[in-house]
Amino acid sequence: QSALTQPASVSGSPGQSITISCTGTSSDIGGYNYVSWYQRHPGKAPKLIIYDVSDRASGISNRFSGSKSGNTASLTISGLQAEDEADYYCGSYTSSLTWVFGGGTKVTVL
Amino acid sequence: QVQLLQWGAGLLKPSETLSLTCDVDGGSVSGYYWTWIRQSPGKGLEWIGDINQSGVTDYTPSLKSRITITLDTSRNQVSLKLGSVTAADTALYYCARRVAKWFDPWGQGTLVTVSS
């Protein structure tokens, strides 16, 4: 199972909105509504922010939203804040009954 | 709130066995799947396997011949063993609880380096 494709980096100024894409295939993202997103600050454990494509995890700000179209899922962060600077990873269930993740996107707040 | 605390050897020689343990603190291992995920240097996350409360395991095909995941319900621990390691197994290893089709929470990660 090939990894999901994410942009290596995305940047934005405080208050702006950014979107991170995550592209897979019909065997993973396109075939199931089981996309999740994780935020990882340096040296910290990854933290669930979105599950089942668009549901926010408990305690996660409504500035974070998820969506999916075809084989591509997206994570949007609106009202970008300095604390959002982190690495973000998407993940999806697959038709092989396994999980596949993206390569990660580094978000920089300018 | 459930916390996962990982521990194990961080430096191995080629052909040795990687052994990591994840203590589940603040909750029971019962009722969930417990997963190991790794990240090799410069690469993305890789699901390597999981186990449920009944001890049923699933492993990624590429590691199936070398990997063993076990669950100790009495100690609330999940363990990973990976045999015959090579430099390609150098990675940051995470344990995580699988809830339905997502992973939450995650352990703090353990860096394992394989070097002669």
CSV table of C-alpha atoms in Angstrom, one decimal, chain A residues 6 8 20 38-42 84-89 104-107, chain B residues 39:
chain,number,residue,atom,x,y,z
A,6,GLN,CA,0.7,15.4,1.2
A,8,ALA,CA,5.8,18.9,2.2
A,20,ILE,CA,-3.5,20.7,3.5
A,38,TYR,CA,-3.1,14.1,13.4
A,39,GLN,CA,-1.1,17.1,14.6
A,40,ARG,CA,2.4,16.6,15.9
A,41,HIS,CA,4.5,19.3,17.6
A,42,PRO,CA,8.3,18.7,17.8
A,84,ASP,CA,-0.8,25.7,14.9
A,85,GLU,CA,2.8,25.5,13.7
A,86,ALA,CA,3.4,21.7,13.7
A,87,ASP,CA,3.5,18.7,11.4
A,88,TYR,CA,0.2,17.3,10.2
A,89,TYR,CA,-0.4,13.8,9.0
A,104,GLY,CA,3.4,14.7,6.6
A,105,THR,CA,3.0,18.5,6.0
A,106,LYS,CA,5.0,21.0,8.0
A,107,VAL,CA,2.8,24.1,8.7
B,39,GLN,CA,8.3,6.7,11.2
